[in-house]
PDB file of N, CA and C in Angstrom:
ATOM      1  N   UNK A  12      36.236 100.285 189.453  1.00 53.00           N
ATOM      2  CA  UNK A  12      35.876  99.220 190.359  1.00 53.00           C
ATOM      3  C   UNK A  12      34.385  99.189 190.668  1.00 53.00           C
ATOM      4  N   UNK A  13      33.704 100.302 190.443  1.00 56.00           N
ATOM      5  CA  UNK A  13      32.272 100.333 190.754  1.00 56.00           C
ATOM      6  C   UNK A  13      31.554  99.279 189.914  1.00 56.00           C
ATOM      7  N   UNK A  14      30.873  98.382 190.581  1.00 59.00           N
ATOM      8  CA  UNK A  14      30.164  97.313 189.893  1.00 59.00           C
ATOM      9  C   UNK A  14      31.043  96.141 189.500  1.00 59.00           C
ATOM     10  N   UNK A  15      32.318  96.190 189.871  1.00 63.00           N
ATOM     11  CA  UNK A  15      33.231  95.105 189.515  1.00 63.00           C
ATOM     12  C   UNK A  15      32.856  93.830 190.265  1.00 63.00           C
ATOM     13  N   UNK A  16      32.949  92.693 189.594  1.00 65.00           N
ATOM     14  CA  UNK A  16      32.563  91.433 190.246  1.00 65.00           C
ATOM     15  C   UNK A  16      33.455  91.057 191.421  1.00 65.00           C
ATOM     16  N   UNK A  17      34.659  91.625 191.508  1.00 64.00           N
ATOM     17  CA  UNK A  17      35.548  91.279 192.619  1.00 64.00           C
ATOM     18  C   UNK A  17      35.179  91.991 193.913  1.00 64.00           C
ATOM     19  N   UNK A  18      34.225  92.906 193.882  1.00 67.00           N
ATOM     20  CA  UNK A  18      33.828  93.620 195.100  1.00 67.00           C
ATOM     21  C   UNK A  18      32.856  92.732 195.877  1.00 67.00           C
ATOM     22  N   UNK A  19      33.409  91.662 196.431  1.00 71.00           N
ATOM     23  CA  UNK A  19      32.603  90.705 197.184  1.00 71.00           C
ATOM     24  C   UNK A  19      33.522  89.897 198.104  1.00 71.00           C
ATOM     25  N   UNK A  20      32.949  89.188 199.031  1.00 77.00           N
ATOM     26  CA  UNK A  20      33.692  88.313 199.929  1.00 77.00           C
ATOM     27  C   UNK A  20      32.777  87.141 200.261  1.00 77.00           C
ATOM     28  N   UNK A  21      33.239  85.939 200.001  1.00 81.00           N
ATOM     29  CA  UNK A  21      32.423  84.747 200.214  1.00 81.00           C
ATOM     30  C   UNK A  21      32.067  84.519 201.682  1.00 81.00           C
ATOM     31  N   UNK A  22      32.808  85.128 202.595  1.00 85.00           N
ATOM     32  CA  UNK A  22      32.538  84.948 204.023  1.00 85.00           C
ATOM     33  C   UNK A  22      31.507  85.935 204.565  1.00 85.00           C
ATOM     34  N   UNK A  23      31.048  86.862 203.725  1.00 82.00           N
ATOM     35  CA  UNK A  23      30.160  87.931 204.176  1.00 82.00           C
ATOM     36  C   UNK A  23      28.909  87.403 204.867  1.00 82.00           C
ATOM     37  N   UNK A  24      28.218  86.477 204.272  1.00 84.00           N
ATOM     38  CA  UNK A  24      26.966  85.971 204.857  1.00 84.00           C
ATOM     39  C   UNK A  24      27.215  85.338 206.228  1.00 84.00           C
ATOM     40  N   UNK A  25      28.228  84.507 206.325  1.00 87.00           N
ATOM     41  CA  UNK A  25      28.532  83.849 207.602  1.00 87.00           C
ATOM     42  C   UNK A  25      28.998  84.860 208.647  1.00 87.00           C
ATOM     43  N   UNK A  26      29.821  85.816 208.241  1.00 86.00           N
ATOM     44  CA  UNK A  26      30.314  86.825 209.183  1.00 86.00           C
ATOM     45  C   UNK A  26      29.167  87.666 209.737  1.00 86.00           C
ATOM     46  N   UNK A  27      28.237  88.042 208.869  1.00 85.00           N
ATOM     47  CA  UNK A  27      27.072  88.830 209.320  1.00 85.00           C
ATOM     48  C   UNK A  27      26.220  88.036 210.296  1.00 85.00           C
ATOM     49  N   UNK A  28      26.083  86.737 210.050  1.00 88.00           N
ATOM     50  CA  UNK A  28      25.279  85.900 210.944  1.00 88.00           C
ATOM     51  C   UNK A  28      25.935  85.796 212.326  1.00 88.00           C
ATOM     52  N   UNK A  29      27.262  85.702 212.349  1.00 89.00           N
ATOM     53  CA  UNK A  29      27.990  85.567 213.614  1.00 89.00           C
ATOM     54  C   UNK A  29      28.153  86.899 214.343  1.00 89.00           C
ATOM     55  N   UNK A  30      28.239  87.972 213.600  1.00 87.00           N
ATOM     56  CA  UNK A  30      28.473  89.292 214.199  1.00 87.00           C
ATOM     57  C   UNK A  30      27.578  90.323 213.512  1.00 87.00           C
ATOM     58  N   UNK A  31      26.332  90.448 213.954  1.00 89.00           N
ATOM     59  CA  UNK A  31      25.404  91.375 213.322  1.00 89.00           C
ATOM     60  C   UNK A  31      25.917  92.821 213.251  1.00 89.00           C
ATOM     61  N   UNK A  32      26.823  93.199 214.131  1.00 86.00           N
ATOM     62  CA  UNK A  32      27.366  94.556 214.101  1.00 86.00           C
ATOM     63  C   UNK A  32      28.088  94.831 212.781  1.00 86.00           C
ATOM     64  N   UNK A  33      28.608  93.797 212.141  1.00 86.00           N
ATOM     65  CA  UNK A  33      29.248  93.991 210.840  1.00 86.00           C
ATOM     66  C   UNK A  33      28.233  94.507 209.818  1.00 86.00           C
ATOM     67  N   UNK A  34      27.064  93.920 209.825  1.00 87.00           N
ATOM     68  CA  UNK A  34      26.018  94.370 208.915  1.00 87.00           C
ATOM     69  C   UNK A  34      25.557  95.776 209.236  1.00 87.00           C
ATOM     70  N   UNK A  35      25.486  96.097 210.516  1.00 88.00           N
ATOM     71  CA  UNK A  35      25.084  97.441 210.921  1.00 88.00           C
ATOM     72  C   UNK A  35      26.112  98.469 210.463  1.00 88.00           C
ATOM     73  N   UNK A  36      27.378  98.121 210.568  1.00 87.00           N
ATOM     74  CA  UNK A  36      28.435  99.017 210.106  1.00 87.00           C
ATOM     75  C   UNK A  36      28.366  99.194 208.591  1.00 87.00           C
ATOM     76  N   UNK A  37      28.171  98.108 207.875  1.00 88.00           N
ATOM     77  CA  UNK A  37      28.054  98.187 206.412  1.00 88.00           C
ATOM     78  C   UNK A  37      26.858  99.054 206.031  1.00 88.00           C
ATOM     79  N   UNK A  38      25.745  98.881 206.720  1.00 90.00           N
ATOM     80  CA  UNK A  38      24.555  99.687 206.439  1.00 90.00           C
ATOM     81  C   UNK A  38      24.821 101.164 206.696  1.00 90.00           C
ATOM     82  N   UNK A  39      25.571 101.461 207.755  1.00 89.00           N
ATOM     83  CA  UNK A  39      25.905 102.848 208.073  1.00 89.00           C
ATOM     84  C   UNK A  39      26.766 103.452 206.952  1.00 89.00           C
ATOM     85  N   UNK A  40      27.731 102.708 206.455  1.00 90.00           N
ATOM     86  CA  UNK A  40      28.565 103.201 205.353  1.00 90.00           C
ATOM     87  C   UNK A  40      27.719 103.481 204.113  1.00 90.00           C
ATOM     88  N   UNK A  41      26.813 102.583 203.807  1.00 91.00           N
ATOM     89  CA  UNK A  41      25.949 102.761 202.639  1.00 91.00           C
ATOM     90  C   UNK A  41      25.015 103.960 202.813  1.00 91.00           C
ATOM     91  N   UNK A  42      24.500 104.151 204.019  1.00 92.00           N
ATOM     92  CA  UNK A  42      23.637 105.316 204.282  1.00 92.00           C
ATOM     93  C   UNK A  42      24.394 106.629 204.098  1.00 92.00           C
ATOM     94  N   UNK A  43      25.703 106.577 204.302  1.00 92.00           N
ATOM     95  CA  UNK A  43      26.530 107.772 204.137  1.00 92.00           C
ATOM     96  C   UNK A  43      27.126 107.858 202.729  1.00 92.00           C
ATOM     97  N   UNK A  44      26.553 107.121 201.804  1.00 92.00           N
ATOM     98  CA  UNK A  44      26.897 107.305 200.404  1.00 92.00           C
ATOM     99  C   UNK A  44      27.926 106.385 199.796  1.00 92.00           C
ATOM    100  N   UNK A  45      28.385 105.390 200.533  1.00 91.00           N
ATOM    101  CA  UNK A  45      29.347 104.452 199.938  1.00 91.00           C
ATOM    102  C   UNK A  45      28.689 103.730 198.770  1.00 91.00           C
ATOM    103  N   UNK A  46      29.439 103.540 197.705  1.00 88.00           N
ATOM    104  CA  UNK A  46      28.936 102.779 196.566  1.00 88.00           C
ATOM    105  C   UNK A  46      28.903 101.293 196.896  1.00 88.00           C
ATOM    106  N   UNK A  47      29.829 100.867 197.730  1.00 86.00           N
ATOM    107  CA  UNK A  47      29.900  99.472 198.181  1.00 86.00           C
ATOM    108  C   UNK A  47      30.402  99.452 199.615  1.00 86.00           C
ATOM    109  N   UNK A  48      29.975  98.481 200.375  1.00 87.00           N
ATOM    110  CA  UNK A  48      30.523  98.192 201.696  1.00 87.00           C
ATOM    111  C   UNK A  48      30.972  96.739 201.627  1.00 87.00           C
ATOM    112  N   UNK A  49      32.254  96.509 201.867  1.00 85.00           N
ATOM    113  CA  UNK A  49      32.783  95.155 201.709  1.00 85.00           C
ATOM    114  C   UNK A  49      33.445  94.671 202.990  1.00 85.00           C
ATOM    115  N   UNK A  50      33.360  93.378 203.199  1.00 86.00           N
ATOM    116  CA  UNK A  50      34.025  92.709 204.298  1.00 86.00           C
ATOM    117  C   UNK A  50      35.477  92.503 203.902  1.00 86.00           C
ATOM    118  N   UNK A  51      36.385  92.900 204.771  1.00 82.00           N
ATOM    119  CA  UNK A  51      37.817  92.740 204.488  1.00 82.00           C
ATOM    120  C   UNK A  51      38.334  91.473 205.163  1.00 82.00           C
ATOM    121  N   UNK A  52      39.027  90.667 204.415  1.00 75.00           N
ATOM    122  CA  UNK A  52      39.599  89.440 204.963  1.00 75.00           C
ATOM    123  C   UNK A  52      38.536  88.515 205.506  1.00 75.00           C
ATOM    124  N   UNK A  53      38.767  88.023 206.737  1.00 69.00           N
ATOM    125  CA  UNK A  53      37.815  87.090 207.337  1.00 69.00           C
ATOM    126  C   UNK A  53      36.842  87.783 208.276  1.00 69.00           C
ATOM    127  N   UNK A  54      36.788  89.100 208.235  1.00 69.00           N
ATOM    128  CA  UNK A  54      35.774  89.804 208.991  1.00 69.00           C
ATOM    129  C   UNK A  54      36.278  90.786 210.022  1.00 69.00           C
ATOM    130  N   UNK A  55      37.539  91.099 209.993  1.00 76.00           N
ATOM    131  CA  UNK A  55      38.070  92.040 210.970  1.00 76.00           C
ATOM    132  C   UNK A  55      37.729  93.489 210.691  1.00 76.00           C
ATOM    133  N   UNK A  56      37.296  93.765 209.471  1.00 82.00           N
ATOM    134  CA  UNK A  56      36.997  95.155 209.113  1.00 82.00           C
ATOM    135  C   UNK A  56      35.994  95.206 207.971  1.00 82.00           C
ATOM    136  N   UNK A  57      35.305  96.327 207.900  1.00 85.00           N
ATOM    137  CA  UNK A  57      34.396  96.628 206.799  1.00 85.00           C
ATOM    138  C   UNK A  57      34.960  97.873 206.125  1.00 85.00           C
ATOM    139  N   UNK A  58      34.993  97.872 204.814  1.00 85.00           N
ATOM    140  CA  UNK A  58      35.462  99.047 204.069  1.00 85.00           C
ATOM    141  C   UNK A  58      34.325  99.596 203.234  1.00 85.00           C
ATOM    142  N   UNK A  59      34.199 100.903 203.253  1.00 87.00           N
ATOM    143  CA  UNK A  59      33.259 101.578 202.366  1.00 87.00           C
ATOM    144  C   UNK A  59      34.043 102.099 201.177  1.00 87.00           C
ATOM    145  N   UNK A  60      33.511 101.902 199.996  1.00 86.00           N
ATOM    146  CA  UNK A  60      34.165 102.371 198.781  1.00 86.00           C
ATOM    147  C   UNK A  60      33.294 103.442 198.132  1.00 86.00           C
ATOM    148  N   UNK A  61      33.877 104.601 197.919  1.00 86.00           N
ATOM    149  CA  UNK A  61      33.202 105.718 197.267  1.00 86.00           C
ATOM    150  C   UNK A  61      33.864 105.971 195.921  1.00 86.00           C
ATOM    151  N   UNK A  62      33.090 106.296 194.927  1.00 84.00           N
ATOM    152  CA  UNK A  62      33.652 106.611 193.612  1.00 84.00           C
ATOM    153  C   UNK A  62      34.073 108.075 193.525  1.00 84.00           C
ATOM    154  N   UNK A  63      33.740 108.848 194.549  1.00 85.00           N
ATOM    155  CA  UNK A  63      34.037 110.274 194.552  1.00 85.00           C
ATOM    156  C   UNK A  63      34.736 110.643 195.860  1.00 85.00           C
ATOM    157  N   UNK A  64      35.953 111.161 195.769  1.00 85.00           N
ATOM    158  CA  UNK A  64      36.734 111.491 196.961  1.00 85.00           C
ATOM    159  C   UNK A  64      36.022 112.520 197.845  1.00 85.00           C
ATOM    160  N   UNK A  65      35.435 113.537 197.248  1.00 89.00           N
ATOM    161  CA  UNK A  65      34.768 114.575 198.044  1.00 89.00           C
ATOM    162  C   UNK A  65      33.638 113.986 198.888  1.00 89.00           C
ATOM    163  N   UNK A  66      32.854 113.085 198.306  1.00 90.00           N
ATOM    164  CA  UNK A  66      31.772 112.427 199.067  1.00 90.00           C
ATOM    165  C   UNK A  66      32.354 111.575 200.184  1.00 90.00           C
ATOM    166  N   UNK A  67      33.494 110.944 199.938  1.00 87.00           N
ATOM    167  CA  UNK A  67      34.132 110.113 200.960  1.00 87.00           C
ATOM    168  C   UNK A  67      34.616 110.974 202.126  1.00 87.00           C
ATOM    169  N   UNK A  68      35.183 112.131 201.834  1.00 87.00           N
ATOM    170  CA  UNK A  68      35.665 113.022 202.887  1.00 87.00           C
ATOM    171  C   UNK A  68      34.497 113.510 203.746  1.00 87.00           C
ATOM    172  N   UNK A  69      33.398 113.897 203.112  1.00 90.00           N
ATOM    173  CA  UNK A  69      32.212 114.337 203.856  1.00 90.00           C
ATOM    174  C   UNK A  69      31.706 113.201 204.740  1.00 90.00           C
ATOM    175  N   UNK A  70      31.600 112.016 204.187  1.00 88.00           N
ATOM    176  CA  UNK A  70      31.105 110.864 204.958  1.00 88.00           C
ATOM    177  C   UNK A  70      32.027 110.553 206.132  1.00 88.00           C
ATOM    178  N   UNK A  71      33.325 110.630 205.927  1.00 85.00           N
ATOM    179  CA  UNK A  71      34.269 110.329 207.008  1.00 85.00           C
ATOM    180  C   UNK A  71      34.066 111.269 208.189  1.00 85.00           C
ATOM    181  N   UNK A  72      33.647 112.495 207.917  1.00 86.00           N
ATOM    182  CA  UNK A  72      33.392 113.442 208.993  1.00 86.00           C
ATOM    183  C   UNK A  72      32.054 113.246 209.681  1.00 86.00           C
ATOM    184  N   UNK A  73      31.176 112.468 209.073  1.00 87.00           N
ATOM    185  CA  UNK A  73      29.834 112.279 209.623  1.00 87.00           C
ATOM    186  C   UNK A  73      29.627 110.930 210.285  1.00 87.00           C
ATOM    187  N   UNK A  74      30.415 109.958 209.951  1.00 82.00           N
ATOM    188  CA  UNK A  74      30.210 108.607 210.463  1.00 82.00           C
ATOM    189  C   UNK A  74      30.672 108.530 211.913  1.00 82.00           C
ATOM    190  N   UNK A  75      29.771 108.049 212.772  1.00 73.00           N
ATOM    191  CA  UNK A  75      30.087 107.900 214.183  1.00 73.00           C
ATOM    192  C   UNK A  75      30.386 106.442 214.499  1.00 73.00           C
ATOM    193  N   UNK A  76      31.177 106.219 215.497  1.00 64.00           N
ATOM    194  CA  UNK A  76      31.507 104.896 216.031  1.00 64.00           C
ATOM    195  C   UNK A  76      32.261 104.006 215.054  1.00 64.00           C
ATOM    196  N   UNK A  77      32.837 104.622 214.033  1.00 65.00           N
ATOM    197  CA  UNK A  77      33.618 103.868 213.061  1.00 65.00           C
ATOM    198  C   UNK A  77      34.892 104.648 212.789  1.00 65.00           C
ATOM    199  N   UNK A  78      36.024 103.973 212.752  1.00 69.00           N
ATOM    200  CA  UNK A  78      37.256 104.628 212.350  1.00 69.00           C
ATOM    201  C   UNK A  78      37.155 104.909 210.860  1.00 69.00           C
ATOM    202  N   UNK A  79      37.157 106.158 210.476  1.00 67.00           N
ATOM    203  CA  UNK A  79      36.973 106.530 209.079  1.00 67.00           C
ATOM    204  C   UNK A  79      38.228 107.194 208.544  1.00 67.00           C
ATOM    205  N   UNK A  80      38.810 106.598 207.545  1.00 70.00           N
ATOM    206  CA  UNK A  80      39.983 107.136 206.874  1.00 70.00           C
ATOM    207  C   UNK A  80      39.679 107.266 205.398  1.00 70.00           C
ATOM    208  N   UNK A  81      40.169 108.310 204.781  1.00 71.00           N
ATOM    209  CA  UNK A  81      40.021 108.469 203.342  1.00 71.00           C
ATOM    210  C   UNK A  81      41.390 108.259 202.736  1.00 71.00           C
ATOM    211  N   UNK A  82      41.507 107.243 201.915  1.00 73.00           N
ATOM    212  CA  UNK A  82      42.771 106.902 201.268  1.00 73.00           C
ATOM    213  C   UNK A  82      42.657 107.186 199.778  1.00 73.00           C
ATOM    214  N   UNK A  83      43.744 107.635 199.171  1.00 70.00           N
ATOM    215  CA  UNK A  83      43.674 107.905 197.729  1.00 70.00           C
ATOM    216  C   UNK A  83      43.480 106.618 196.947  1.00 70.00           C
ATOM    217  N   UNK A  84      42.737 106.728 195.886  1.00 68.00           N
ATOM    218  CA  UNK A  84      42.525 105.588 195.007  1.00 68.00           C
ATOM    219  C   UNK A  84      43.505 105.628 193.849  1.00 68.00           C
ATOM    220  N   UNK A  85      43.425 104.643 193.028  1.00 65.00           N
ATOM    221  CA  UNK A  85      44.248 104.600 191.823  1.00 65.00           C
ATOM    222  C   UNK A  85      43.774 105.683 190.863  1.00 65.00           C
ATOM    223  N   UNK A  86      44.682 106.233 190.064  1.00 65.00           N
ATOM    224  CA  UNK A  86      44.265 107.245 189.094  1.00 65.00           C
ATOM    225  C   UNK A  86      43.219 106.689 188.143  1.00 65.00           C
ATOM    226  N   UNK A  87      42.286 107.546 187.778  1.00 61.00           N
ATOM    227  CA  UNK A  87      41.235 107.152 186.844  1.00 61.00           C
ATOM    228  C   UNK A  87      41.754 107.200 185.429  1.00 61.00           C
ATOM    229  N   UNK A  88      41.047 106.539 184.554  1.00 66.00           N
ATOM    230  CA  UNK A  88      41.434 106.510 183.144  1.00 66.00           C
ATOM    231  C   UNK A  88      41.424 107.898 182.531  1.00 66.00           C
ATOM    232  N   UNK A  89      40.586 108.803 183.099  1.00 65.00           N
ATOM    233  CA  UNK A  89      40.524 110.157 182.546  1.00 65.00           C
ATOM    234  C   UNK A  89      41.627 111.061 183.103  1.00 65.00           C
ATOM    235  N   UNK A  90      42.482 110.502 183.979  1.00 59.00           N
ATOM    236  CA  UNK A  90      43.618 111.234 184.499  1.00 59.00           C
ATOM    237  C   UNK A  90      43.323 112.110 185.707  1.00 59.00           C
ATOM    238  N   UNK A  91      42.075 112.176 186.156  1.00 58.00           N
ATOM    239  CA  UNK A  91      41.708 113.010 187.297  1.00 58.00           C
ATOM    240  C   UNK A  91      42.066 112.276 188.594  1.00 58.00           C
ATOM    241  N   UNK A  92      43.131 112.701 189.293  1.00 54.00           N
ATOM    242  CA  UNK A  92      43.557 111.980 190.505  1.00 54.00           C
ATOM    243  C   UNK A  92      42.706 112.248 191.724  1.00 54.00           C
ATOM    244  N   UNK A  93      41.849 113.274 191.678  1.00 51.00           N
ATOM    245  CA  UNK A  93      41.089 113.663 192.856  1.00 51.00           C
ATOM    246  C   UNK A  93      39.689 113.103 192.917  1.00 51.00           C
ATOM    247  N   UNK A  94      39.275 112.311 191.992  1.00 48.00           N
ATOM    248  CA  UNK A  94      37.915 111.784 191.993  1.00 48.00           C
ATOM    249  C   UNK A  94      37.974 110.292 191.974  1.00 48.00           C
TER     250      UNK A  94
END
């Protein structure tokens, strides 16, 4: 999914303009190593996407003022379920 064209949301620009805190949250996720920060749905949540589970776990422990959960991703083509 890294670099995939579907990692986008057409409402992102408008949502950021209406609620600058969304952009601040996305910036915080990116500063903590997320490969992408995406707007979910119509703006109720921001998700950080990490290509490496270990980096995601570390970031989840460091991010303040954000509910941080690490969820398993789909298995990779190389069969490694933990990355």
